[in-house]
């Protein structure tokens, strides 16, 4: 048996605020320093990636990325301090829930075997 | 912000073994003493409910319900001891993961506010 687990954060009205998709995109931007490189890495279009970021910023209520036009790479996108804090905090949150769930799941399997 | 959480148990090949749907059905059978009453309660057809149970039994590898034909209510369905143990163990597991996740989520929100 395998544990299935899906974790996300939504607004009170049910809209997605943060989940694996947005987190992966922000993390890729942080690593690549470019939205184009990040979208290529994740296999989504630049347009879609940009839309996801705009929506995430709108939902979070603060800026997540900063665009720097020009420069040696011809246009960079970096995370703001708030963006960096968000992916770090989400990662800690996600890992904690995953670890706790795996622990509870081992206990559950143990309970079943005992019968 | 609201926590989104979905928990389930699957086989190694990815088939669902246990989740909120099957758990609700087994719990309703346990409370109602009848598959017909349980399916009405959940708003699924008798045929579908019976299919879910058969599939769950196949996946778990043991009998979950026992059909008693006739009797005062004209046909009862009760949970086996293994079925009862399963819903109890799943409930404990589900509550544990939910509580842990809520705790981690409060911490996550606290982290965001601190910035």
mmCIF file with all atom_site columns, C-alpha atoms in Angstrom:
data_model
loop_
_atom_site.group_PDB
_atom_site.id
_atom_site.type_symbol
_atom_site.label_atom_id
_atom_site.label_alt_id
_atom_site.label_comp_id
_atom_site.label_asym_id
_atom_site.label_entity_id
_atom_site.label_seq_id
_atom_site.pdbx_PDB_ins_code
_atom_site.Cartn_x
_atom_site.Cartn_y
_atom_site.Cartn_z
_atom_site.occupancy
_atom_site.B_iso_or_equiv
_atom_site.pdbx_formal_charge
_atom_site.auth_seq_id
_atom_site.auth_comp_id
_atom_site.auth_asym_id
_atom_site.auth_atom_id
_atom_site.pdbx_PDB_model_num
ATOM 1   C CA . UNK A 1 1   ? 0.000   0.000   0.000   1.00 0.00 ? 1   UNK A CA 1
ATOM 2   C CA . UNK A 1 2   ? 1.104   3.508   -0.827  1.00 0.00 ? 2   UNK A CA 1
ATOM 3   C CA . UNK A 1 3   ? 0.170   6.805   0.767   1.00 0.00 ? 3   UNK A CA 1
ATOM 4   C CA . UNK A 1 4   ? -1.581  9.319   -1.470  1.00 0.00 ? 4   UNK A CA 1
ATOM 5   C CA . UNK A 1 5   ? -1.249  12.914  -0.349  1.00 0.00 ? 5   UNK A CA 1
ATOM 6   C CA . UNK A 1 6   ? -2.126  16.202  -1.984  1.00 0.00 ? 6   UNK A CA 1
ATOM 7   C CA . UNK A 1 7   ? -1.526  19.468  -0.195  1.00 0.00 ? 7   UNK A CA 1
ATOM 8   C CA . UNK A 1 8   ? -2.336  22.990  -1.340  1.00 0.00 ? 8   UNK A CA 1
ATOM 9   C CA . UNK A 1 9   ? -3.372  26.379  -0.063  1.00 0.00 ? 9   UNK A CA 1
ATOM 10  C CA . UNK A 1 10  ? -6.518  28.077  -1.263  1.00 0.00 ? 10  UNK A CA 1
ATOM 11  C CA . UNK A 1 11  ? -8.337  31.330  -0.621  1.00 0.00 ? 11  UNK A CA 1
ATOM 12  C CA . UNK A 1 12  ? -11.510 31.323  1.454   1.00 0.00 ? 12  UNK A CA 1
ATOM 13  C CA . UNK A 1 13  ? -13.466 31.399  -1.798  1.00 0.00 ? 13  UNK A CA 1
ATOM 14  C CA . UNK A 1 14  ? -11.723 28.214  -2.950  1.00 0.00 ? 14  UNK A CA 1
ATOM 15  C CA . UNK A 1 15  ? -9.214  29.601  -5.457  1.00 0.00 ? 15  UNK A CA 1
ATOM 16  C CA . UNK A 1 16  ? -5.772  27.992  -5.428  1.00 0.00 ? 16  UNK A CA 1
ATOM 17  C CA . UNK A 1 17  ? -3.166  30.236  -3.812  1.00 0.00 ? 17  UNK A CA 1
ATOM 18  C CA . UNK A 1 18  ? -0.212  27.916  -3.571  1.00 0.00 ? 18  UNK A CA 1
ATOM 19  C CA . UNK A 1 19  ? 0.441   24.340  -4.544  1.00 0.00 ? 19  UNK A CA 1
ATOM 20  C CA . UNK A 1 20  ? 3.032   22.073  -6.105  1.00 0.00 ? 20  UNK A CA 1
ATOM 21  C CA . UNK A 1 21  ? 2.658   23.763  -9.524  1.00 0.00 ? 21  UNK A CA 1
ATOM 22  C CA . UNK A 1 22  ? 3.277   27.312  -8.358  1.00 0.00 ? 22  UNK A CA 1
ATOM 23  C CA . UNK A 1 23  ? 5.936   26.229  -5.921  1.00 0.00 ? 23  UNK A CA 1
ATOM 24  C CA . UNK A 1 24  ? 7.851   24.371  -8.683  1.00 0.00 ? 24  UNK A CA 1
ATOM 25  C CA . UNK A 1 25  ? 7.648   27.401  -10.948 1.00 0.00 ? 25  UNK A CA 1
ATOM 26  C CA . UNK A 1 26  ? 8.903   29.837  -8.302  1.00 0.00 ? 26  UNK A CA 1
ATOM 27  C CA . UNK A 1 27  ? 11.672  27.433  -7.356  1.00 0.00 ? 27  UNK A CA 1
ATOM 28  C CA . UNK A 1 28  ? 12.719  27.092  -11.007 1.00 0.00 ? 28  UNK A CA 1
ATOM 29  C CA . UNK A 1 29  ? 12.769  30.886  -11.437 1.00 0.00 ? 29  UNK A CA 1
ATOM 30  C CA . UNK A 1 30  ? 14.947  31.136  -8.337  1.00 0.00 ? 30  UNK A CA 1
ATOM 31  C CA . UNK A 1 31  ? 17.357  28.538  -9.732  1.00 0.00 ? 31  UNK A CA 1
ATOM 32  C CA . UNK A 1 32  ? 17.380  29.674  -13.368 1.00 0.00 ? 32  UNK A CA 1
ATOM 33  C CA . UNK A 1 33  ? 17.147  33.434  -12.883 1.00 0.00 ? 33  UNK A CA 1
ATOM 34  C CA . UNK A 1 34  ? 14.843  33.634  -15.865 1.00 0.00 ? 34  UNK A CA 1
ATOM 35  C CA . UNK A 1 35  ? 11.169  32.987  -16.451 1.00 0.00 ? 35  UNK A CA 1
ATOM 36  C CA . UNK A 1 36  ? 11.885  31.651  -19.941 1.00 0.00 ? 36  UNK A CA 1
ATOM 37  C CA . UNK A 1 37  ? 14.397  29.095  -18.616 1.00 0.00 ? 37  UNK A CA 1
ATOM 38  C CA . UNK A 1 38  ? 12.040  28.187  -15.758 1.00 0.00 ? 38  UNK A CA 1
ATOM 39  C CA . UNK A 1 39  ? 9.088   27.599  -18.091 1.00 0.00 ? 39  UNK A CA 1
ATOM 40  C CA . UNK A 1 40  ? 11.243  25.495  -20.425 1.00 0.00 ? 40  UNK A CA 1
ATOM 41  C CA . UNK A 1 41  ? 12.407  23.452  -17.430 1.00 0.00 ? 41  UNK A CA 1
ATOM 42  C CA . UNK A 1 42  ? 8.817   22.751  -16.384 1.00 0.00 ? 42  UNK A CA 1
ATOM 43  C CA . UNK A 1 43  ? 7.527   22.266  -19.907 1.00 0.00 ? 43  UNK A CA 1
ATOM 44  C CA . UNK A 1 44  ? 4.922   25.035  -19.799 1.00 0.00 ? 44  UNK A CA 1
ATOM 45  C CA . UNK A 1 45  ? 4.646   27.980  -22.152 1.00 0.00 ? 45  UNK A CA 1
ATOM 46  C CA . UNK A 1 46  ? 6.188   31.312  -21.193 1.00 0.00 ? 46  UNK A CA 1
ATOM 47  C CA . UNK A 1 47  ? 2.749   32.851  -21.450 1.00 0.00 ? 47  UNK A CA 1
ATOM 48  C CA . UNK A 1 48  ? 1.227   30.309  -19.085 1.00 0.00 ? 48  UNK A CA 1
ATOM 49  C CA . UNK A 1 49  ? 4.101   30.635  -16.595 1.00 0.00 ? 49  UNK A CA 1
ATOM 50  C CA . UNK A 1 50  ? 3.726   34.399  -16.585 1.00 0.00 ? 50  UNK A CA 1
ATOM 51  C CA . UNK A 1 51  ? -0.020  34.066  -16.023 1.00 0.00 ? 51  UNK A CA 1
ATOM 52  C CA . UNK A 1 52  ? 0.562   31.719  -13.071 1.00 0.00 ? 52  UNK A CA 1
ATOM 53  C CA . UNK A 1 53  ? 2.942   34.192  -11.459 1.00 0.00 ? 53  UNK A CA 1
ATOM 54  C CA . UNK A 1 54  ? 0.591   37.138  -11.956 1.00 0.00 ? 54  UNK A CA 1
ATOM 55  C CA . UNK A 1 55  ? -2.286  35.132  -10.458 1.00 0.00 ? 55  UNK A CA 1
ATOM 56  C CA . UNK A 1 56  ? -0.134  34.005  -7.520  1.00 0.00 ? 56  UNK A CA 1
ATOM 57  C CA . UNK A 1 57  ? 0.932   37.591  -6.801  1.00 0.00 ? 57  UNK A CA 1
ATOM 58  C CA . UNK A 1 58  ? -2.647  38.776  -6.976  1.00 0.00 ? 58  UNK A CA 1
ATOM 59  C CA . UNK A 1 59  ? -3.781  36.011  -4.600  1.00 0.00 ? 59  UNK A CA 1
ATOM 60  C CA . UNK A 1 60  ? -0.896  36.456  -2.155  1.00 0.00 ? 60  UNK A CA 1
ATOM 61  C CA . UNK A 1 61  ? -1.182  40.221  -2.167  1.00 0.00 ? 61  UNK A CA 1
ATOM 62  C CA . UNK A 1 62  ? 2.509   40.874  -2.706  1.00 0.00 ? 62  UNK A CA 1
ATOM 63  C CA . UNK A 1 63  ? 5.098   40.792  -5.468  1.00 0.00 ? 63  UNK A CA 1
ATOM 64  C CA . UNK A 1 64  ? 6.852   37.453  -5.945  1.00 0.00 ? 64  UNK A CA 1
ATOM 65  C CA . UNK A 1 65  ? 9.135   38.150  -8.888  1.00 0.00 ? 65  UNK A CA 1
ATOM 66  C CA . UNK A 1 66  ? 11.059  41.103  -10.244 1.00 0.00 ? 66  UNK A CA 1
ATOM 67  C CA . UNK A 1 67  ? 11.786  41.503  -13.931 1.00 0.00 ? 67  UNK A CA 1
ATOM 68  C CA . UNK A 1 68  ? 15.113  42.977  -14.924 1.00 0.00 ? 68  UNK A CA 1
ATOM 69  C CA . UNK A 1 69  ? 15.067  43.843  -18.620 1.00 0.00 ? 69  UNK A CA 1
ATOM 70  C CA . UNK A 1 70  ? 18.297  43.736  -20.571 1.00 0.00 ? 70  UNK A CA 1
ATOM 71  C CA . UNK A 1 71  ? 21.537  42.642  -18.879 1.00 0.00 ? 71  UNK A CA 1
ATOM 72  C CA . UNK A 1 72  ? 23.992  39.993  -20.018 1.00 0.00 ? 72  UNK A CA 1
ATOM 73  C CA . UNK A 1 73  ? 21.355  37.259  -20.389 1.00 0.00 ? 73  UNK A CA 1
ATOM 74  C CA . UNK A 1 74  ? 18.952  39.604  -22.152 1.00 0.00 ? 74  UNK A CA 1
ATOM 75  C CA . UNK A 1 75  ? 16.222  39.816  -19.520 1.00 0.00 ? 75  UNK A CA 1
ATOM 76  C CA . UNK A 1 76  ? 16.226  38.225  -16.112 1.00 0.00 ? 76  UNK A CA 1
ATOM 77  C CA . UNK A 1 77  ? 13.494  37.354  -13.647 1.00 0.00 ? 77  UNK A CA 1
ATOM 78  C CA . UNK A 1 78  ? 14.402  36.956  -10.009 1.00 0.00 ? 78  UNK A CA 1
ATOM 79  C CA . UNK A 1 79  ? 12.379  36.292  -6.898  1.00 0.00 ? 79  UNK A CA 1
ATOM 80  C CA . UNK A 1 80  ? 11.694  39.124  -4.474  1.00 0.00 ? 80  UNK A CA 1
ATOM 81  C CA . UNK A 1 81  ? 12.641  38.582  -0.824  1.00 0.00 ? 81  UNK A CA 1
ATOM 82  C CA . UNK A 1 82  ? 8.951   37.805  -0.174  1.00 0.00 ? 82  UNK A CA 1
ATOM 83  C CA . UNK A 1 83  ? 8.997   35.298  -3.022  1.00 0.00 ? 83  UNK A CA 1
ATOM 84  C CA . UNK A 1 84  ? 12.084  33.588  -1.610  1.00 0.00 ? 84  UNK A CA 1
ATOM 85  C CA . UNK A 1 85  ? 10.553  33.490  1.864   1.00 0.00 ? 85  UNK A CA 1
ATOM 86  C CA . UNK A 1 86  ? 7.364   32.012  0.444   1.00 0.00 ? 86  UNK A CA 1
ATOM 87  C CA . UNK A 1 87  ? 9.015   29.079  -1.345  1.00 0.00 ? 87  UNK A CA 1
ATOM 88  C CA . UNK A 1 88  ? 11.191  28.362  1.684   1.00 0.00 ? 88  UNK A CA 1
ATOM 89  C CA . UNK A 1 89  ? 8.218   28.454  4.083   1.00 0.00 ? 89  UNK A CA 1
ATOM 90  C CA . UNK A 1 90  ? 6.108   26.340  1.720   1.00 0.00 ? 90  UNK A CA 1
ATOM 91  C CA . UNK A 1 91  ? 8.895   23.778  1.388   1.00 0.00 ? 91  UNK A CA 1
ATOM 92  C CA . UNK A 1 92  ? 9.220   23.479  5.177   1.00 0.00 ? 92  UNK A CA 1
ATOM 93  C CA . UNK A 1 93  ? 5.419   23.172  5.463   1.00 0.00 ? 93  UNK A CA 1
ATOM 94  C CA . UNK A 1 94  ? 5.190   20.578  2.688   1.00 0.00 ? 94  UNK A CA 1
ATOM 95  C CA . UNK A 1 95  ? 8.025   18.437  4.068   1.00 0.00 ? 95  UNK A CA 1
ATOM 96  C CA . UNK A 1 96  ? 6.576   18.561  7.569   1.00 0.00 ? 96  UNK A CA 1
ATOM 97  C CA . UNK A 1 97  ? 3.120   17.425  6.417   1.00 0.00 ? 97  UNK A CA 1
ATOM 98  C CA . UNK A 1 98  ? 4.659   14.680  4.243   1.00 0.00 ? 98  UNK A CA 1
ATOM 99  C CA . UNK A 1 99  ? 6.796   13.355  7.089   1.00 0.00 ? 99  UNK A CA 1
ATOM 100 C CA . UNK A 1 100 ? 3.890   13.435  9.572   1.00 0.00 ? 100 UNK A CA 1
ATOM 101 C CA . UNK A 1 101 ? 1.611   11.698  7.060   1.00 0.00 ? 101 UNK A CA 1
ATOM 102 C CA . UNK A 1 102 ? 4.166   8.949   6.347   1.00 0.00 ? 102 UNK A CA 1
ATOM 103 C CA . UNK A 1 103 ? 4.497   8.351   10.087  1.00 0.00 ? 103 UNK A CA 1
ATOM 104 C CA . UNK A 1 104 ? 0.711   8.121   10.545  1.00 0.00 ? 104 UNK A CA 1
ATOM 105 C CA . UNK A 1 105 ? 0.505   5.853   7.495   1.00 0.00 ? 105 UNK A CA 1
ATOM 106 C CA . UNK A 1 106 ? 3.079   3.407   8.912   1.00 0.00 ? 106 UNK A CA 1
ATOM 107 C CA . UNK A 1 107 ? 0.987   3.277   12.087  1.00 0.00 ? 107 UNK A CA 1
ATOM 108 C CA . UNK A 1 108 ? -2.172  2.668   10.024  1.00 0.00 ? 108 UNK A CA 1
ATOM 109 C CA . UNK A 1 109 ? -0.544  -0.234  8.170   1.00 0.00 ? 109 UNK A CA 1
ATOM 110 C CA . UNK A 1 110 ? 0.666   -1.641  11.477  1.00 0.00 ? 110 UNK A CA 1
ATOM 111 C CA . UNK A 1 111 ? -2.898  -1.508  12.827  1.00 0.00 ? 111 UNK A CA 1
ATOM 112 C CA . UNK A 1 112 ? -4.200  -3.445  9.830   1.00 0.00 ? 112 UNK A CA 1
ATOM 113 C CA . UNK A 1 113 ? -1.564  -6.145  10.146  1.00 0.00 ? 113 UNK A CA 1
ATOM 114 C CA . UNK A 1 114 ? -2.297  -6.630  13.816  1.00 0.00 ? 114 UNK A CA 1
ATOM 115 C CA . UNK A 1 115 ? -5.836  -7.840  13.036  1.00 0.00 ? 115 UNK A CA 1
ATOM 116 C CA . UNK B 2 1   ? -5.901  31.255  3.521   1.00 0.00 ? 1   UNK B CA 1
ATOM 117 C CA . UNK B 2 2   ? -7.260  27.750  3.810   1.00 0.00 ? 2   UNK B CA 1
ATOM 118 C CA . UNK B 2 3   ? -5.463  24.424  3.919   1.00 0.00 ? 3   UNK B CA 1
ATOM 119 C CA . UNK B 2 4   ? -6.243  22.008  1.110   1.00 0.00 ? 4   UNK B CA 1
ATOM 120 C CA . UNK B 2 5   ? -5.585  18.388  1.938   1.00 0.00 ? 5   UNK B CA 1
ATOM 121 C CA . UNK B 2 6   ? -6.433  15.161  0.164   1.00 0.00 ? 6   UNK B CA 1
ATOM 122 C CA . UNK B 2 7   ? -5.385  11.832  1.633   1.00 0.00 ? 7   UNK B CA 1
ATOM 123 C CA . UNK B 2 8   ? -5.877  8.368   0.202   1.00 0.00 ? 8   UNK B CA 1
ATOM 124 C CA . UNK B 2 9   ? -4.299  4.939   0.048   1.00 0.00 ? 9   UNK B CA 1
ATOM 125 C CA . UNK B 2 10  ? -3.419  3.321   -3.243  1.00 0.00 ? 10  UNK B CA 1
ATOM 126 C CA . UNK B 2 11  ? -1.893  0.084   -4.421  1.00 0.00 ? 11  UNK B CA 1
ATOM 127 C CA . UNK B 2 12  ? 1.660   0.067   -5.757  1.00 0.00 ? 12  UNK B CA 1
ATOM 128 C CA . UNK B 2 13  ? 0.194   0.125   -9.267  1.00 0.00 ? 13  UNK B CA 1
ATOM 129 C CA . UNK B 2 14  ? -1.709  3.316   -8.448  1.00 0.00 ? 14  UNK B CA 1
ATOM 130 C CA . UNK B 2 15  ? -5.238  1.973   -7.938  1.00 0.00 ? 15  UNK B CA 1
ATOM 131 C CA . UNK B 2 16  ? -7.213  3.532   -5.104  1.00 0.00 ? 16  UNK B CA 1
ATOM 132 C CA . UNK B 2 17  ? -7.500  1.204   -2.127  1.00 0.00 ? 17  UNK B CA 1
ATOM 133 C CA . UNK B 2 18  ? -9.033  3.483   0.472   1.00 0.00 ? 18  UNK B CA 1
ATOM 134 C CA . UNK B 2 19  ? -10.135 7.067   0.516   1.00 0.00 ? 19  UNK B CA 1
ATOM 135 C CA . UNK B 2 20  ? -12.891 9.340   1.748   1.00 0.00 ? 20  UNK B CA 1
ATOM 136 C CA . UNK B 2 21  ? -15.453 7.773   -0.612  1.00 0.00 ? 21  UNK B CA 1
ATOM 137 C CA . UNK B 2 22  ? -14.950 4.163   0.458   1.00 0.00 ? 22  UNK B CA 1
ATOM 138 C CA . UNK B 2 23  ? -14.534 5.150   4.069   1.00 0.00 ? 23  UNK B CA 1
ATOM 139 C CA . UNK B 2 24  ? -17.859 7.067   4.035   1.00 0.00 ? 24  UNK B CA 1
ATOM 140 C CA . UNK B 2 25  ? -19.610 4.111   2.455   1.00 0.00 ? 25  UNK B CA 1
ATOM 141 C CA . UNK B 2 26  ? -18.261 1.576   4.959   1.00 0.00 ? 26  UNK B CA 1
ATOM 142 C CA . UNK B 2 27  ? -19.125 3.907   7.819   1.00 0.00 ? 27  UNK B CA 1
ATOM 143 C CA . UNK B 2 28  ? -22.676 4.359   6.507   1.00 0.00 ? 28  UNK B CA 1
ATOM 144 C CA . UNK B 2 29  ? -23.105 0.575   6.185   1.00 0.00 ? 29  UNK B CA 1
ATOM 145 C CA . UNK B 2 30  ? -21.909 0.204   9.760   1.00 0.00 ? 30  UNK B CA 1
ATOM 146 C CA . UNK B 2 31  ? -24.416 2.797   10.957  1.00 0.00 ? 31  UNK B CA 1
ATOM 147 C CA . UNK B 2 32  ? -27.367 1.784   8.782   1.00 0.00 ? 32  UNK B CA 1
ATOM 148 C CA . UNK B 2 33  ? -26.917 -1.993  8.781   1.00 0.00 ? 33  UNK B CA 1
ATOM 149 C CA . UNK B 2 34  ? -27.957 -2.053  5.142   1.00 0.00 ? 34  UNK B CA 1
ATOM 150 C CA . UNK B 2 35  ? -26.221 -1.335  1.851   1.00 0.00 ? 35  UNK B CA 1
ATOM 151 C CA . UNK B 2 36  ? -29.445 0.088   0.415   1.00 0.00 ? 36  UNK B CA 1
ATOM 152 C CA . UNK B 2 37  ? -29.828 2.571   3.291   1.00 0.00 ? 37  UNK B CA 1
ATOM 153 C CA . UNK B 2 38  ? -26.116 3.421   3.113   1.00 0.00 ? 38  UNK B CA 1
ATOM 154 C CA . UNK B 2 39  ? -26.232 4.120   -0.631  1.00 0.00 ? 39  UNK B CA 1
ATOM 155 C CA . UNK B 2 40  ? -29.359 6.274   -0.215  1.00 0.00 ? 40  UNK B CA 1
ATOM 156 C CA . UNK B 2 41  ? -27.609 8.197   2.552   1.00 0.00 ? 41  UNK B CA 1
ATOM 157 C CA . UNK B 2 42  ? -24.613 8.910   0.309   1.00 0.00 ? 42  UNK B CA 1
ATOM 158 C CA . UNK B 2 43  ? -26.669 9.530   -2.805  1.00 0.00 ? 43  UNK B CA 1
ATOM 159 C CA . UNK B 2 44  ? -25.080 6.795   -4.908  1.00 0.00 ? 44  UNK B CA 1
ATOM 160 C CA . UNK B 2 45  ? -26.857 3.930   -6.625  1.00 0.00 ? 45  UNK B CA 1
ATOM 161 C CA . UNK B 2 46  ? -27.057 0.545   -4.910  1.00 0.00 ? 46  UNK B CA 1
ATOM 162 C CA . UNK B 2 47  ? -25.256 -0.940  -7.879  1.00 0.00 ? 47  UNK B CA 1
ATOM 163 C CA . UNK B 2 48  ? -22.404 1.556   -7.627  1.00 0.00 ? 48  UNK B CA 1
ATOM 164 C CA . UNK B 2 49  ? -22.115 1.121   -3.838  1.00 0.00 ? 49  UNK B CA 1
ATOM 165 C CA . UNK B 2 50  ? -21.944 -2.642  -4.244  1.00 0.00 ? 50  UNK B CA 1
ATOM 166 C CA . UNK B 2 51  ? -19.266 -2.268  -6.908  1.00 0.00 ? 51  UNK B CA 1
ATOM 167 C CA . UNK B 2 52  ? -17.196 -0.025  -4.620  1.00 0.00 ? 52  UNK B CA 1
ATOM 168 C CA . UNK B 2 53  ? -17.348 -2.587  -1.833  1.00 0.00 ? 53  UNK B CA 1
ATOM 169 C CA . UNK B 2 54  ? -16.405 -5.486  -4.102  1.00 0.00 ? 54  UNK B CA 1
ATOM 170 C CA . UNK B 2 55  ? -13.464 -3.497  -5.473  1.00 0.00 ? 55  UNK B CA 1
ATOM 171 C CA . UNK B 2 56  ? -12.334 -2.485  -1.970  1.00 0.00 ? 56  UNK B CA 1
ATOM 172 C CA . UNK B 2 57  ? -12.476 -6.104  -0.794  1.00 0.00 ? 57  UNK B CA 1
ATOM 173 C CA . UNK B 2 58  ? -10.507 -7.232  -3.814  1.00 0.00 ? 58  UNK B CA 1
ATOM 174 C CA . UNK B 2 59  ? -7.873  -4.536  -3.240  1.00 0.00 ? 59  UNK B CA 1
ATOM 175 C CA . UNK B 2 60  ? -7.612  -5.091  0.515   1.00 0.00 ? 60  UNK B CA 1
ATOM 176 C CA . UNK B 2 61  ? -7.516  -8.848  0.180   1.00 0.00 ? 61  UNK B CA 1
ATOM 177 C CA . UNK B 2 62  ? -10.148 -9.535  2.822   1.00 0.00 ? 62  UNK B CA 1
ATOM 178 C CA . UNK B 2 63  ? -13.918 -9.404  3.253   1.00 0.00 ? 63  UNK B CA 1
ATOM 179 C CA . UNK B 2 64  ? -15.275 -6.072  4.480   1.00 0.00 ? 64  UNK B CA 1
ATOM 180 C CA . UNK B 2 65  ? -19.020 -6.716  4.552   1.00 0.00 ? 65  UNK B CA 1
ATOM 181 C CA . UNK B 2 66  ? -21.303 -9.627  5.226   1.00 0.00 ? 66  UNK B CA 1
ATOM 182 C CA . UNK B 2 67  ? -24.701 -9.937  3.606   1.00 0.00 ? 67  UNK B CA 1
ATOM 183 C CA . UNK B 2 68  ? -27.492 -11.432 5.667   1.00 0.00 ? 68  UNK B CA 1
ATOM 184 C CA . UNK B 2 69  ? -30.456 -12.177 3.421   1.00 0.00 ? 69  UNK B CA 1
ATOM 185 C CA . UNK B 2 70  ? -33.951 -12.032 4.870   1.00 0.00 ? 70  UNK B CA 1
ATOM 186 C CA . UNK B 2 71  ? -34.470 -11.052 8.522   1.00 0.00 ? 71  UNK B CA 1
ATOM 187 C CA . UNK B 2 72  ? -36.788 -8.386  9.914   1.00 0.00 ? 72  UNK B CA 1
ATOM 188 C CA . UNK B 2 73  ? -35.456 -5.613  7.649   1.00 0.00 ? 73  UNK B CA 1
ATOM 189 C CA . UNK B 2 74  ? -35.518 -7.873  4.593   1.00 0.00 ? 74  UNK B CA 1
ATOM 190 C CA . UNK B 2 75  ? -31.784 -8.135  3.921   1.00 0.00 ? 75  UNK B CA 1
ATOM 191 C CA . UNK B 2 76  ? -29.026 -6.655  5.995   1.00 0.00 ? 76  UNK B CA 1
ATOM 192 C CA . UNK B 2 77  ? -25.425 -5.829  5.268   1.00 0.00 ? 77  UNK B CA 1
ATOM 193 C CA . UNK B 2 78  ? -23.034 -5.557  8.165   1.00 0.00 ? 78  UNK B CA 1
ATOM 194 C CA . UNK B 2 79  ? -19.310 -4.970  8.401   1.00 0.00 ? 79  UNK B CA 1
ATOM 195 C CA . UNK B 2 80  ? -17.010 -7.852  9.213   1.00 0.00 ? 80  UNK B CA 1
ATOM 196 C CA . UNK B 2 81  ? -14.610 -7.436  12.138  1.00 0.00 ? 81  UNK B CA 1
ATOM 197 C CA . UNK B 2 82  ? -11.896 -6.633  9.587   1.00 0.00 ? 82  UNK B CA 1
ATOM 198 C CA . UNK B 2 83  ? -14.171 -4.032  8.000   1.00 0.00 ? 83  UNK B CA 1
ATOM 199 C CA . UNK B 2 84  ? -14.832 -2.422  11.377  1.00 0.00 ? 84  UNK B CA 1
ATOM 200 C CA . UNK B 2 85  ? -11.120 -2.395  12.199  1.00 0.00 ? 85  UNK B CA 1
ATOM 201 C CA . UNK B 2 86  ? -10.348 -0.845  8.838   1.00 0.00 ? 86  UNK B CA 1
ATOM 202 C CA . UNK B 2 87  ? -12.724 2.112   9.192   1.00 0.00 ? 87  UNK B CA 1
ATOM 203 C CA . UNK B 2 88  ? -11.555 2.709   12.748  1.00 0.00 ? 88  UNK B CA 1
ATOM 204 C CA . UNK B 2 89  ? -7.864  2.600   11.781  1.00 0.00 ? 89  UNK B CA 1
ATOM 205 C CA . UNK B 2 90  ? -8.484  4.795   8.738   1.00 0.00 ? 90  UNK B CA 1
ATOM 206 C CA . UNK B 2 91  ? -10.360 7.336   10.852  1.00 0.00 ? 91  UNK B CA 1
ATOM 207 C CA . UNK B 2 92  ? -7.497  7.523   13.365  1.00 0.00 ? 92  UNK B CA 1
ATOM 208 C CA . UNK B 2 93  ? -5.000  7.872   10.486  1.00 0.00 ? 93  UNK B CA 1
ATOM 209 C CA . UNK B 2 94  ? -7.065  10.552  8.719   1.00 0.00 ? 94  UNK B CA 1
ATOM 210 C CA . UNK B 2 95  ? -7.614  12.602  11.880  1.00 0.00 ? 95  UNK B CA 1
ATOM 211 C CA . UNK B 2 96  ? -3.940  12.403  12.765  1.00 0.00 ? 96  UNK B CA 1
ATOM 212 C CA . UNK B 2 97  ? -2.789  13.624  9.349   1.00 0.00 ? 97  UNK B CA 1
ATOM 213 C CA . UNK B 2 98  ? -5.421  16.400  9.376   1.00 0.00 ? 98  UNK B CA 1
ATOM 214 C CA . UNK B 2 99  ? -4.367  17.611  12.824  1.00 0.00 ? 99  UNK B CA 1
ATOM 215 C CA . UNK B 2 100 ? -0.655  17.512  11.947  1.00 0.00 ? 100 UNK B CA 1
ATOM 216 C CA . UNK B 2 101 ? -1.297  19.339  8.681   1.00 0.00 ? 101 UNK B CA 1
ATOM 217 C CA . UNK B 2 102 ? -3.356  22.070  10.383  1.00 0.00 ? 102 UNK B CA 1
ATOM 218 C CA . UNK B 2 103 ? -0.534  22.551  12.879  1.00 0.00 ? 103 UNK B CA 1
ATOM 219 C CA . UNK B 2 104 ? 2.088   22.845  10.108  1.00 0.00 ? 104 UNK B CA 1
ATOM 220 C CA . UNK B 2 105 ? -0.229  25.190  8.204   1.00 0.00 ? 105 UNK B CA 1
ATOM 221 C CA . UNK B 2 106 ? -0.577  27.546  11.180  1.00 0.00 ? 106 UNK B CA 1
ATOM 222 C CA . UNK B 2 107 ? 3.212   27.637  11.389  1.00 0.00 ? 107 UNK B CA 1
ATOM 223 C CA . UNK B 2 108 ? 3.441   28.347  7.630   1.00 0.00 ? 108 UNK B CA 1
ATOM 224 C CA . UNK B 2 109 ? 1.015   31.271  7.933   1.00 0.00 ? 109 UNK B CA 1
ATOM 225 C CA . UNK B 2 110 ? 2.989   32.569  10.910  1.00 0.00 ? 110 UNK B CA 1
ATOM 226 C CA . UNK B 2 111 ? 6.178   32.450  8.823   1.00 0.00 ? 111 UNK B CA 1
ATOM 227 C CA . UNK B 2 112 ? 4.552   34.493  6.045   1.00 0.00 ? 112 UNK B CA 1
ATOM 228 C CA . UNK B 2 113 ? 3.289   37.134  8.456   1.00 0.00 ? 113 UNK B CA 1
ATOM 229 C CA . UNK B 2 114 ? 6.684   37.511  10.056  1.00 0.00 ? 114 UNK B CA 1
ATOM 230 C CA . UNK B 2 115 ? 8.203   38.825  6.801   1.00 0.00 ? 115 UNK B CA 1
#
